[in-house]
Short mmCIF file of C-alpha atoms in Angstrom, two decimals:
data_model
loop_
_atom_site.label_atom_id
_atom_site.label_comp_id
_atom_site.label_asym_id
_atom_site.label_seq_id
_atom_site.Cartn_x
_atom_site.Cartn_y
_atom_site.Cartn_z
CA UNK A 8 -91.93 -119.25 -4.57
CA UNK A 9 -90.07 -122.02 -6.20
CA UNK A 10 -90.27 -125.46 -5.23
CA UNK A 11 -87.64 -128.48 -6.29
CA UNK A 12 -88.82 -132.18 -6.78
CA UNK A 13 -86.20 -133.94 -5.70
CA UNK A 14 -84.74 -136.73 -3.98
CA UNK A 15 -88.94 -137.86 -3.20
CA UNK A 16 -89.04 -134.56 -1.43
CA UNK A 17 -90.46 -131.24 -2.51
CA UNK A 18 -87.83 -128.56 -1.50
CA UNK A 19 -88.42 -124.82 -0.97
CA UNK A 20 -85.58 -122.82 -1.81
CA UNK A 21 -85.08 -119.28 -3.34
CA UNK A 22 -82.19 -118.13 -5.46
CA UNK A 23 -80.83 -114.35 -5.92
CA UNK A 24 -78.15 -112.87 -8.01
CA UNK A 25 -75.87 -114.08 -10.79
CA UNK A 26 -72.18 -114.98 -10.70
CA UNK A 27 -70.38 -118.12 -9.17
CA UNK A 28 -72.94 -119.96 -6.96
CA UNK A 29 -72.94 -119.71 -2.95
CA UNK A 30 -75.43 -122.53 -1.24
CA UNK A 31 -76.22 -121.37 2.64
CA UNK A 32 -77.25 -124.41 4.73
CA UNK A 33 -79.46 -123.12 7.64
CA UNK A 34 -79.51 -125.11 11.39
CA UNK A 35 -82.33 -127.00 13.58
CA UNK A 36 -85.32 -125.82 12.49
CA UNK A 37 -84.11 -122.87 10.66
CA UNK A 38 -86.39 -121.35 7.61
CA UNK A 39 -85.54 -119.66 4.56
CA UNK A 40 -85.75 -116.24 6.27
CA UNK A 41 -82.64 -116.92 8.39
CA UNK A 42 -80.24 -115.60 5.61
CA UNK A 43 -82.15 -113.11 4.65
CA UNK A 44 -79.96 -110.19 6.10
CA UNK A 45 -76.91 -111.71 4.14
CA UNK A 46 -78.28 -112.58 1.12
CA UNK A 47 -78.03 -108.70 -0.12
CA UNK A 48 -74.49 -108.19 0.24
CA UNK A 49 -73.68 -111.37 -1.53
CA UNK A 50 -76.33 -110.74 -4.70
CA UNK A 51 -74.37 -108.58 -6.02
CA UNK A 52 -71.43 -110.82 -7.33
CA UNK A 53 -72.57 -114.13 -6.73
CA UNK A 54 -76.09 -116.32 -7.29
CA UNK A 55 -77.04 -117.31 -3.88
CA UNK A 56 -79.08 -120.06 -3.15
CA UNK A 57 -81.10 -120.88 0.36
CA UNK A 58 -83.07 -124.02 0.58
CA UNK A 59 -85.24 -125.49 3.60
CA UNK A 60 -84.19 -128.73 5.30
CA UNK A 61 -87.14 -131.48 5.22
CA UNK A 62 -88.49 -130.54 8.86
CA UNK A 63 -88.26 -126.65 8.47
CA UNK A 64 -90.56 -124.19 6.99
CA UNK A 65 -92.44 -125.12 3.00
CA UNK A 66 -90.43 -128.18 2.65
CA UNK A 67 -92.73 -131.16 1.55
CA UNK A 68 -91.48 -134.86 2.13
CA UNK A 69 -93.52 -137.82 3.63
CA UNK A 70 -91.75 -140.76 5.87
CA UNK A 71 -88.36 -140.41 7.82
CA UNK A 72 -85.13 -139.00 7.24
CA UNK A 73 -81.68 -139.76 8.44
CA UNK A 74 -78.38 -138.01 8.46
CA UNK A 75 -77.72 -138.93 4.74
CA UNK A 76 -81.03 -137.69 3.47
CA UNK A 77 -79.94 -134.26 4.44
CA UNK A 78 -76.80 -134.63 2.31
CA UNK A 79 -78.74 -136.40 -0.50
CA UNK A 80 -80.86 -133.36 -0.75
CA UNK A 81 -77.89 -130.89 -1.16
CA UNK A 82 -76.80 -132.72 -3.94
CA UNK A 83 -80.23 -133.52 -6.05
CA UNK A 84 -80.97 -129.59 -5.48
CA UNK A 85 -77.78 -128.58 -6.80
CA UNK A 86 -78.32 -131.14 -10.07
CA UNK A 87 -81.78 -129.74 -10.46
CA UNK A 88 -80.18 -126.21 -10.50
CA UNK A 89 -77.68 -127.55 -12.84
CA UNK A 90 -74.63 -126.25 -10.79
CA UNK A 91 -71.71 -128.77 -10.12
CA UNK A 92 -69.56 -126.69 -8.14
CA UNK A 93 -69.95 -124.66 -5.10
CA UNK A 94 -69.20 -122.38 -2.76
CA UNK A 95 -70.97 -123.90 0.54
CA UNK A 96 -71.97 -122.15 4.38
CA UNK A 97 -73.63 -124.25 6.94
CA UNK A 98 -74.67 -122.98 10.41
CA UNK A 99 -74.77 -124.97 13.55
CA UNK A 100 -76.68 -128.22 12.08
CA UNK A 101 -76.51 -127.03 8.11
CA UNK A 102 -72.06 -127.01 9.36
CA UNK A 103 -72.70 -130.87 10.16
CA UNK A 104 -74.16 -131.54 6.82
CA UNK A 105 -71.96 -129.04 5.06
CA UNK A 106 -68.79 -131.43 6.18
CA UNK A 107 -70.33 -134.80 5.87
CA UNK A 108 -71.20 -133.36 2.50
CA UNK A 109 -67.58 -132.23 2.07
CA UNK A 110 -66.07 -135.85 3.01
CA UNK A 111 -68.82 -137.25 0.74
CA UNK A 112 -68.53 -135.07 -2.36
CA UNK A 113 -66.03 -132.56 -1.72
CA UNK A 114 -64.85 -132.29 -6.12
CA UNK A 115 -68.57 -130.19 -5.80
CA UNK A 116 -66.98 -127.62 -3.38
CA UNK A 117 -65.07 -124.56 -3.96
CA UNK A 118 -65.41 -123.25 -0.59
CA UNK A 119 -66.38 -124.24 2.57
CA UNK A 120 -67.52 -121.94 5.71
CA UNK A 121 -68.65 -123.57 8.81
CA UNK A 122 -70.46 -121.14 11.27
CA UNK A 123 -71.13 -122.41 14.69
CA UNK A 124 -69.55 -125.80 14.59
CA UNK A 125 -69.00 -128.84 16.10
CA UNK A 126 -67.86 -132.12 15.22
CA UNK A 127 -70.85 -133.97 17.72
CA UNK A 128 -73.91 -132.24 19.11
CA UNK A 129 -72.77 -131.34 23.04
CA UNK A 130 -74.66 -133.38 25.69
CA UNK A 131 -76.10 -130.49 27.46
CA UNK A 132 -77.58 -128.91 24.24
CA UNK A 133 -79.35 -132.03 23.00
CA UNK A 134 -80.63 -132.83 26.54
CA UNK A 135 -82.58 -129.22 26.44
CA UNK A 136 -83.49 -129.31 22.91
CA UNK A 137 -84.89 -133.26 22.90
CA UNK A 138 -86.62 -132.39 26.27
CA UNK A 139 -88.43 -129.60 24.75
CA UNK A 140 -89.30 -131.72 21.54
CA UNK A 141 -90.96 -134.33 24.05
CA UNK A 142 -92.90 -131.46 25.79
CA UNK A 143 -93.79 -130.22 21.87
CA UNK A 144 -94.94 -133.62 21.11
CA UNK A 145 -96.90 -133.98 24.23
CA UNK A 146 -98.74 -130.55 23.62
CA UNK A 147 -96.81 -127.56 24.10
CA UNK A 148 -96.51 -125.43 21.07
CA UNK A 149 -93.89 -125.08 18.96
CA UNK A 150 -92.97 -121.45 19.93
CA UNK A 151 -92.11 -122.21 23.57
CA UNK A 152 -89.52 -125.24 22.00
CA UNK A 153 -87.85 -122.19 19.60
CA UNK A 154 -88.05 -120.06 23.14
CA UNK A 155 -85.80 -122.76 24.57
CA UNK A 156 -83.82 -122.57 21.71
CA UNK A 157 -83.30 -119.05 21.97
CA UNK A 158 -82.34 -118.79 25.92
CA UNK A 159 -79.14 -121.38 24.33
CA UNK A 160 -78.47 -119.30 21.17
CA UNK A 161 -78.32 -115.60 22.66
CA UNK A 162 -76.30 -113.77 24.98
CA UNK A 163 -77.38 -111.76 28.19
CA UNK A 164 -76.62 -108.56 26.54
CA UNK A 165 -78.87 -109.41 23.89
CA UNK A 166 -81.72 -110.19 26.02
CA UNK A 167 -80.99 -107.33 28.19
CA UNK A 168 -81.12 -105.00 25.60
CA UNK A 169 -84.32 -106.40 24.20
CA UNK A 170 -85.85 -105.70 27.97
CA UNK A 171 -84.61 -102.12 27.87
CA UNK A 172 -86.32 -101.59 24.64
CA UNK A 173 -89.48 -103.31 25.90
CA UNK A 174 -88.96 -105.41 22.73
CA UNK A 175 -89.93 -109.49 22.57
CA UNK A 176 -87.45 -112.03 21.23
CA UNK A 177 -88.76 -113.17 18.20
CA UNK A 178 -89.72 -117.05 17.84
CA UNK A 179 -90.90 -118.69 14.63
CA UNK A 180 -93.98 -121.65 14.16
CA UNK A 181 -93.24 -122.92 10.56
CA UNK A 182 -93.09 -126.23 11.76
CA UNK A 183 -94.39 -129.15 14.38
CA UNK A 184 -92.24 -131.15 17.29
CA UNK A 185 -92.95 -134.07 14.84
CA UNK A 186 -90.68 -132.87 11.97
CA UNK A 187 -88.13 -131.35 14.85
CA UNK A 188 -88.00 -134.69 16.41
CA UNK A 189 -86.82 -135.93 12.62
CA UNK A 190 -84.57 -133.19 12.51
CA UNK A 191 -82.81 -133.79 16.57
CA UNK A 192 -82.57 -137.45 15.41
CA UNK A 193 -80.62 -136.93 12.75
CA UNK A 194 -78.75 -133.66 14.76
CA UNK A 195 -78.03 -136.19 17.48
CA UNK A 196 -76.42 -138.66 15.34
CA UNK A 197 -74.08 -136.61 13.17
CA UNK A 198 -70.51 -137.76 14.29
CA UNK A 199 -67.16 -135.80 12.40
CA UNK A 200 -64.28 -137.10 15.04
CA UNK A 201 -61.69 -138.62 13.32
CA UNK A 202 -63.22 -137.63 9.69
CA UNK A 203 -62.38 -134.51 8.81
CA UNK A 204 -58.84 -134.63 7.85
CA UNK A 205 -60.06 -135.95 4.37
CA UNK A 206 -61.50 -131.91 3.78
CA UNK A 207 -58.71 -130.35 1.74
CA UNK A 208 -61.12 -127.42 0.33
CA UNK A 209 -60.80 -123.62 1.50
CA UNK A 210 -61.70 -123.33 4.54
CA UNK A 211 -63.57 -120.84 7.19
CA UNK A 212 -64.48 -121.49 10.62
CA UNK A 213 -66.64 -118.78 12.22
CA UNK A 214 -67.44 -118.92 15.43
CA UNK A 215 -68.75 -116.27 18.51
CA UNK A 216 -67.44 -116.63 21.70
CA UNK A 217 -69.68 -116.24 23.93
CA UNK A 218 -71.64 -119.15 22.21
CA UNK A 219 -73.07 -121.32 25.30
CA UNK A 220 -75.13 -124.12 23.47
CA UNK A 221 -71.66 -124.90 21.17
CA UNK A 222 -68.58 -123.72 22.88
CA UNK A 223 -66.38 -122.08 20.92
CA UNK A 224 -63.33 -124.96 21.84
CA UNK A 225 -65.63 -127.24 20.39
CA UNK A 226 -65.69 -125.07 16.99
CA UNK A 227 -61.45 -124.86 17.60
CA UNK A 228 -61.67 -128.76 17.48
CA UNK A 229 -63.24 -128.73 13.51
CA UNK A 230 -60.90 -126.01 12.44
CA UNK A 231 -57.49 -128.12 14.40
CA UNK A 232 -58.92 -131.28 12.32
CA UNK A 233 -59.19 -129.29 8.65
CA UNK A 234 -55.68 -128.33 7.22
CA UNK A 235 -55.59 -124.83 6.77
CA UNK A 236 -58.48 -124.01 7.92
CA UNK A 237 -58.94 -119.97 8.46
CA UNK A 238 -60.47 -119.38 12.03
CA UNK A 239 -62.04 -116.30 12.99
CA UNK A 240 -63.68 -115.45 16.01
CA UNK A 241 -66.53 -112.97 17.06
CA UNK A 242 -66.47 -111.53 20.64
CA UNK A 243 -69.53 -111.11 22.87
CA UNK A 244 -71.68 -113.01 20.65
CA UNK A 245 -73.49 -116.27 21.45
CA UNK A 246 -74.73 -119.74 18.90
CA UNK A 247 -77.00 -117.11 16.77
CA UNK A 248 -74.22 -114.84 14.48
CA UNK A 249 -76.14 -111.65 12.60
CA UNK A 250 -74.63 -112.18 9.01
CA UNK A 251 -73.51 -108.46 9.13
CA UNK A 252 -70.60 -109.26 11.69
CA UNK A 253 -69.32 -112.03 9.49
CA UNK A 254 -70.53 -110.55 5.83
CA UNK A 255 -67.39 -108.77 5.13
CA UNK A 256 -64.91 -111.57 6.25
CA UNK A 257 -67.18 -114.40 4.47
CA UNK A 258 -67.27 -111.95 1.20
CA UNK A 259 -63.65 -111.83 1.04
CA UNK A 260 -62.67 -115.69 1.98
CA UNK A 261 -65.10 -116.23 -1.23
CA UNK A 262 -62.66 -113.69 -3.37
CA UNK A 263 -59.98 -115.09 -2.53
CA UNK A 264 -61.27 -118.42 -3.86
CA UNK A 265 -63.66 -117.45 -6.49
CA UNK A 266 -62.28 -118.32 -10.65
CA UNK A 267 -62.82 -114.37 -11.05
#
């Protein structure tokens, strides 16, 4: 289980495969589980990294963090890893630091892929999510904030199938409301308008549309702003994607721009 000291943090990440490097940036309070259904069909051809944000899962840090830190953290990992160059996938809150790390540092990017997307966290979804942090801070547990989360990040058919099968909806606790209160801050205060023309790297936007806690308009306003930007959308699926329905397209955007 390998940690990295960097950047006065102690980052838990795990890295698979060999070939040119692919980082995957997870979202609010994701862990390094959230990949884990992609990671195998991209091992195979290219060494795949996943990392947890300070906030999420093993990662170790002490004081606050702000919307640079995140970025700061991309980069020190990558150094400690000794890889320059990228290829780079963020989902919902890992898209916003994928592009601010893009407008920041974007001669370390081969590729970027922005799942989910938006250029400022929507109103309504940050009024649910910091009202559930306050109740998590104020005693209720963590799960019922990630149940919150879910109602936002899944569609009806989803949770209608999960009834039929008598099945529960799966919530995680590998973290407090403390460390997601760090994490909304930051989420809350991420702002791309007017910055993203500067991103002239290969480009995916993937978004599902039937997303309710980012609108899938609101993931058409990243890819207008990026020249070139490939779009491609996912029917009947909500803020949550399964890897397998984007796998195949991701795994050939990164052919197409891979040195091999």
């Amino acid at each position: 289980m390998p940690f990295a000291d960097v950047n006065g943090a102690r980052i838990h990440y795990e890295m698979s495969g060999e070939g040119e490097p692919v980082i995957l940036l997870t979202g609010f309070g994701g862990d390094i589980n959230f990949f884990h259904s992609l990671i195998p069909s991209l091992s195979d051809g290219y060494k795949v990294i996943v990392f947890e944000h300070r906030g999420s899962g093993q990662t170790e840090y002490t004081g606050d963090v702000d919307c640079q830190t995140y970025v700061d953290d991309v980069r020190a990992l990558l150094d400690h890893l000794d890889i320059y160059k990228v290829h780079m996938l963020g989902w919902s809150m890992g898209s916003q630091v994928a592009m601010e790390f893009a407008i920041q540092h974007q001669e370390r990017l081969q590729s970027l892929t922005l799942v989910s997307a938006f250029k400022r966290c929507p109103a309504r979804s940050s009024y649910m999510m910091n009202t559930m942090i306050d109740a998590g801070v104020n005693g209720t547990k963590v799960e019922y904030i990630y149940a919150m989360v879910n109602a936002f990040s899944f569609t009806e058919d989803y949770f209608n199938s999960k009834r039929e099968k008598g099945q529960k909806v799966k919530t995680i606790n590998t973290t407090t409301p403390e460390r997601l209160r760090q994490q909304m801050y930051c989420l809350d205060r991420y702002d791309l308008r007017g910055r993203l023309g500067v991103i002239k790297v290969p480009t995916l936007s993937i978004h599902g549309l039937s997303d309710i806690m980012v609108e899938p308009k609101l993931g058409d306003e990243v890819a207008s702003d990026i020249k070139g930007c490939r779009v491609y959308r996912i029917p009947d699926v909500g803020h949550v994607i399964h890897p397998s329905l984007y796998a195949d397209e991701f795994r050939r955007f990164l052919g197409e721009n891979s040195k091999h």
